[in-house]
Amino acid sequence: MMALVFSMIIDTSGKIISCDSGLSYRKIGINDNVYDFYTKSGEVAEKTMKSAKANIKKQKSGILVLKEKNAMSYLAYEPLHINNWMLCYLVPQSKAQEEFQFIGNKEVILFAVIGVGVITFFILIFQRTSMKQKKMREIASRDGLTQLYNKAGTEQRIKEWLHSDRSKAGAVLMMMDVDYFKQINDTYGHAVGDRVLYKVGHLLKSSFRENDIVGRIGGDEFLIFMEGITSEEFAVRRMENLQQYLRELPIEELEEHTLTCSMGAAFMPKDGTTFGELYKHADEALYTTKRNGRDGFRIYHEVEEKEV
């Protein structure tokens, strides 16, 4: 059996999304299925695994006892709260009980104490691995190309903010598309397209505050959420500056092509108080910009007032 704790992230189907350093343990690794592996090996009864599947589907924590030949180990799982993924820890019984071996020599101590000791050990395991857990959650919420938050990570953080007391300060949600990005891909190739996205991501990260939420939510689409900003004049200046920075962004492979972008903004609470409302209204403002020639920006309630 393994000597140390082995951790991994799985989805609701049991597929391994990520594991320690990308390495495998006992020939199980990334893209393998945890459910199939442990039932086929006979370490877990199908009925027991079925119960664990139900817990995982409902995003409930739990522990499985794995029996391999003459050895035992524990598979503890808990929700990551990202994409319905679960964080799992594999702990050998010998590791879980090594700090409590003295109990075996004292028959007067009830067997229940052993259980308390194992539970205590798991609490210690979760405490000691909190930094690793935080790091894995952070990795799971990041876009691999730009290192900005991905769609799920962006949405989760904005919703958390909207449900906090800080939401009383108001905010602005801005959406941005790189103009004619498909043509860049078709003309210069996907490698250059990826370089453009990487550069744009770096520009966005360096252009906003540390507490602002900046994410790539799909393709060439980006989202910026600035808490505490209710001044339209301030938001307009930020969008104007960002567009200017983008035009000056040096990308050798694009030769004489100048990057431009289209943007849309929605203010909280004026244009909405939920993530869904703000996202929808900023998206509508963005597409109004696109319909009017791109390379510009719109604020949602101004667009709405003109249409009325």
XYZ file of C-alpha atoms in Angstrom:
308
model
C 0.000 0.000 0.000
C 1.019 3.627 -0.407
C 3.012 5.347 2.301
C 1.431 8.790 2.068
C -1.936 10.381 1.391
C -2.860 10.393 -2.313
C -5.356 13.057 -3.445
C -7.335 13.505 -6.626
C -10.266 15.418 -8.136
C -13.108 13.426 -9.739
C -16.346 14.360 -11.493
C -19.770 12.874 -10.753
C -19.151 10.052 -13.251
C -16.079 8.964 -11.256
C -13.577 10.160 -13.868
C -10.291 11.496 -12.460
C -9.821 15.141 -13.534
C -6.563 15.722 -11.655
C -4.349 13.966 -9.116
C -1.116 14.551 -7.186
C 1.461 15.915 -9.632
C -0.450 14.218 -12.440
C 1.067 10.925 -11.320
C -0.729 7.614 -10.967
C -1.181 5.342 -7.969
C -1.469 1.588 -8.520
C -2.069 2.149 -12.239
C -4.941 4.548 -11.625
C -4.483 8.105 -12.855
C -5.971 10.969 -14.872
C -8.987 9.979 -17.047
C -9.451 6.646 -15.222
C -12.742 5.927 -13.457
C -12.626 5.539 -9.674
C -15.953 3.692 -9.487
C -14.925 1.064 -12.064
C -11.413 0.631 -10.663
C -12.403 -0.195 -7.088
C -15.446 -2.331 -7.903
C -13.618 -4.395 -10.549
C -10.676 -4.920 -8.202
C -13.102 -6.194 -5.563
C -12.013 -3.618 -2.980
C -15.551 -2.213 -2.668
C -18.873 -4.033 -3.018
C -21.097 -2.721 -5.814
C -23.857 -1.928 -3.291
C -21.440 0.169 -1.204
C -20.099 1.956 -4.275
C -23.661 2.662 -5.409
C -24.274 4.458 -2.121
C -21.069 6.483 -2.555
C -22.108 7.412 -6.107
C -25.406 8.733 -4.762
C -23.571 10.832 -2.150
C -21.206 12.252 -4.741
C -24.064 13.071 -7.092
C -25.735 14.977 -4.234
C -22.399 16.668 -3.369
C -22.211 15.011 0.065
C -19.007 14.127 1.916
C -18.259 10.548 2.923
C -15.685 7.794 3.483
C -15.284 4.435 1.719
C -13.415 1.507 3.274
C -11.242 -0.215 0.646
C -10.162 -3.838 1.222
C -7.189 -5.052 -0.823
C -5.932 -8.573 0.033
C -4.763 -8.301 3.660
C -4.638 -4.514 3.764
C -7.197 -1.739 4.135
C -7.347 1.913 3.195
C -9.856 4.742 3.312
C -11.186 6.875 0.457
C -12.549 10.156 1.842
C -14.407 12.515 -0.492
C -15.850 16.027 -0.188
C -17.326 18.569 -2.649
C -15.084 21.172 -4.299
C -18.128 23.336 -5.160
C -16.755 23.761 -8.688
C -18.374 21.947 -11.657
C -19.790 19.382 -9.161
C -16.253 17.988 -8.754
C -15.194 16.095 -5.632
C -11.842 16.180 -3.821
C -10.759 12.670 -2.723
C -8.067 11.488 -0.297
C -6.719 7.927 -0.215
C -5.274 7.044 3.185
C -3.887 3.574 4.108
C -5.175 2.113 7.363
C -1.635 1.789 8.676
C -1.124 5.520 8.180
C -4.466 6.376 9.765
C -3.782 4.311 12.861
C -0.019 4.640 13.268
C -0.413 7.368 15.886
C -2.796 5.158 17.880
C -0.992 1.770 17.873
C -0.488 1.908 21.650
C -4.211 1.305 22.034
C -3.859 -2.319 20.863
C -1.803 -3.161 23.982
C -4.456 -1.910 26.405
C -7.457 -4.188 26.279
C -9.331 -2.123 28.858
C -9.765 0.707 26.354
C -12.959 0.270 24.416
C -12.867 -0.408 20.675
C -14.836 2.804 20.201
C -11.773 4.791 21.175
C -9.993 3.381 18.144
C -12.770 4.761 16.002
C -12.394 8.148 17.674
C -8.662 7.991 16.988
C -9.201 7.266 13.290
C -11.745 10.073 13.031
C -9.324 12.422 14.804
C -6.628 11.444 12.343
C -8.890 12.274 9.401
C -9.588 15.674 10.927
C -5.838 16.232 11.147
C -5.427 15.058 7.542
C -8.008 17.573 6.330
C -6.377 20.342 8.347
C -2.853 19.536 7.175
C -3.919 19.333 3.548
C -5.978 22.532 3.562
C -3.293 24.379 1.602
C -3.155 21.595 -0.995
C -6.945 21.584 -1.192
C -7.018 25.339 -1.698
C -4.370 25.071 -4.392
C -6.243 22.304 -6.232
C -9.456 24.318 -6.088
C -7.598 27.320 -7.464
C -6.174 25.229 -10.331
C -9.626 23.834 -11.102
C -11.090 27.358 -11.346
C -8.397 28.746 -13.695
C -8.246 28.930 -17.485
C -5.172 27.001 -18.638
C -4.182 29.438 -21.415
C -4.580 32.838 -19.760
C -4.493 31.836 -16.061
C -7.517 34.049 -15.528
C -10.575 32.485 -13.876
C -12.495 30.138 -16.155
C -16.270 30.414 -16.643
C -17.165 28.324 -13.585
C -14.588 30.035 -11.372
C -15.697 33.496 -12.487
C -19.378 32.804 -11.903
C -18.770 31.216 -8.508
C -16.740 34.151 -7.189
C -19.214 36.760 -8.422
C -22.140 34.883 -6.881
C -20.256 34.610 -3.585
C -19.687 38.371 -3.626
C -23.316 39.106 -4.511
C -24.455 37.035 -1.517
C -22.069 38.817 0.864
C -22.477 42.072 2.790
C -20.030 43.721 0.376
C -22.717 43.714 -2.326
C -24.237 46.798 -0.665
C -21.401 48.814 -2.227
C -22.616 48.073 -5.774
C -20.534 46.917 -8.738
C -20.139 46.902 -12.503
C -19.932 43.811 -14.721
C -18.183 44.312 -18.060
C -18.037 41.836 -20.933
C -15.496 42.035 -23.725
C -14.979 40.286 -27.075
C -11.861 40.592 -29.247
C -13.064 41.954 -32.590
C -12.740 39.649 -35.603
C -10.936 36.989 -33.588
C -12.133 34.220 -35.919
C -10.448 36.020 -38.826
C -7.204 36.168 -36.814
C -7.376 32.401 -36.289
C -8.206 31.754 -39.953
C -5.519 34.119 -41.293
C -2.602 33.606 -38.911
C -3.376 30.198 -37.405
C -4.545 28.971 -34.007
C -1.091 29.264 -32.456
C -1.146 33.025 -33.092
C -4.765 33.131 -31.915
C -3.725 31.522 -28.631
C -0.893 34.040 -28.293
C -3.404 36.872 -28.752
C -5.630 35.428 -26.014
C -2.641 34.988 -23.703
C -1.548 38.602 -24.258
C -5.084 39.934 -23.768
C -5.394 37.911 -20.565
C -2.118 39.320 -19.251
C -3.259 42.854 -20.167
C -6.543 42.423 -18.297
C -4.837 40.964 -15.238
C -2.422 43.897 -15.029
C -5.077 46.547 -15.768
C -7.444 45.868 -12.886
C -7.306 45.758 -9.111
C -6.363 42.648 -7.181
C -9.878 42.343 -5.756
C -11.539 42.644 -9.184
C -12.745 39.371 -10.706
C -11.326 38.866 -14.207
C -12.105 35.760 -16.234
C -12.062 34.197 -19.679
C -15.528 32.730 -20.038
C -15.195 31.191 -23.493
C -13.259 31.604 -26.749
C -12.337 35.279 -27.079
C -14.914 36.391 -24.508
C -13.751 37.956 -21.249
C -15.559 39.235 -18.151
C -14.490 41.874 -15.615
C -16.349 42.411 -12.343
C -15.374 45.513 -10.358
C -16.824 45.685 -6.852
C -17.683 49.031 -5.291
C -17.862 50.796 -8.668
C -21.145 52.640 -9.310
C -19.739 55.670 -11.139
C -20.476 55.368 -14.861
C -17.862 58.024 -15.594
C -15.194 55.905 -13.892
C -16.286 52.729 -15.711
C -16.296 54.549 -19.063
C -12.721 55.764 -18.482
C -11.631 52.222 -17.665
C -13.199 50.851 -20.846
C -11.687 53.633 -22.950
C -8.236 53.024 -21.432
C -8.531 49.283 -21.962
C -9.412 49.736 -25.611
C -6.427 52.023 -26.090
C -4.081 49.555 -24.358
C -5.404 46.806 -26.631
C -4.710 48.825 -29.788
C -1.116 49.310 -28.606
C -0.614 45.663 -27.593
C 2.520 44.424 -29.413
C 2.030 41.075 -31.181
C 4.661 40.630 -33.895
C 2.858 37.822 -35.705
C -0.108 40.081 -36.479
C 2.089 42.389 -38.573
C 0.005 45.545 -39.252
C -3.207 44.207 -37.718
C -4.410 46.312 -34.780
C -6.430 44.615 -32.056
C -9.739 46.176 -31.081
C -12.552 44.991 -28.835
C -16.260 45.389 -28.198
C -17.573 45.831 -24.670
C -20.839 45.963 -22.764
C -21.448 46.941 -19.136
C -24.204 46.500 -16.572
C -24.322 48.122 -13.141
C -25.492 46.587 -9.916
C -28.098 47.367 -8.594
C -29.354 49.647 -11.413
C -29.227 46.967 -14.140
C -29.702 43.890 -11.972
C -28.955 42.340 -8.607
C -28.231 38.706 -9.567
C -25.429 37.214 -11.625
C -27.928 36.088 -14.266
C -29.420 39.560 -14.668
C -26.072 41.349 -14.814
C -24.608 38.796 -17.245
C -27.629 38.968 -19.558
C -27.743 42.774 -19.597
C -23.989 43.230 -20.091
C -24.176 40.685 -22.932
C -27.029 42.628 -24.562
C -24.988 45.837 -24.322
C -21.982 44.018 -25.835
C -23.970 42.819 -28.840
C -25.406 46.301 -29.340
C -21.798 47.471 -29.662
C -21.125 44.749 -32.226
C -24.212 45.618 -34.257
C -23.053 49.241 -34.369
C -19.645 48.579 -35.916
C -17.613 47.096 -33.006
C -14.522 48.807 -31.487
C -16.516 50.515 -28.763
C -18.709 49.975 -25.706
C -22.275 50.386 -24.437
C -23.902 50.568 -21.003
C -27.058 48.474 -20.712
C -29.584 50.965 -19.300
C -28.535 53.583 -21.885
C -29.246 51.083 -24.657
C -32.579 50.181 -23.047
C -33.608 53.849 -22.743
C -32.814 54.511 -26.429
C -34.852 51.490 -27.531
C -37.816 52.650 -25.429
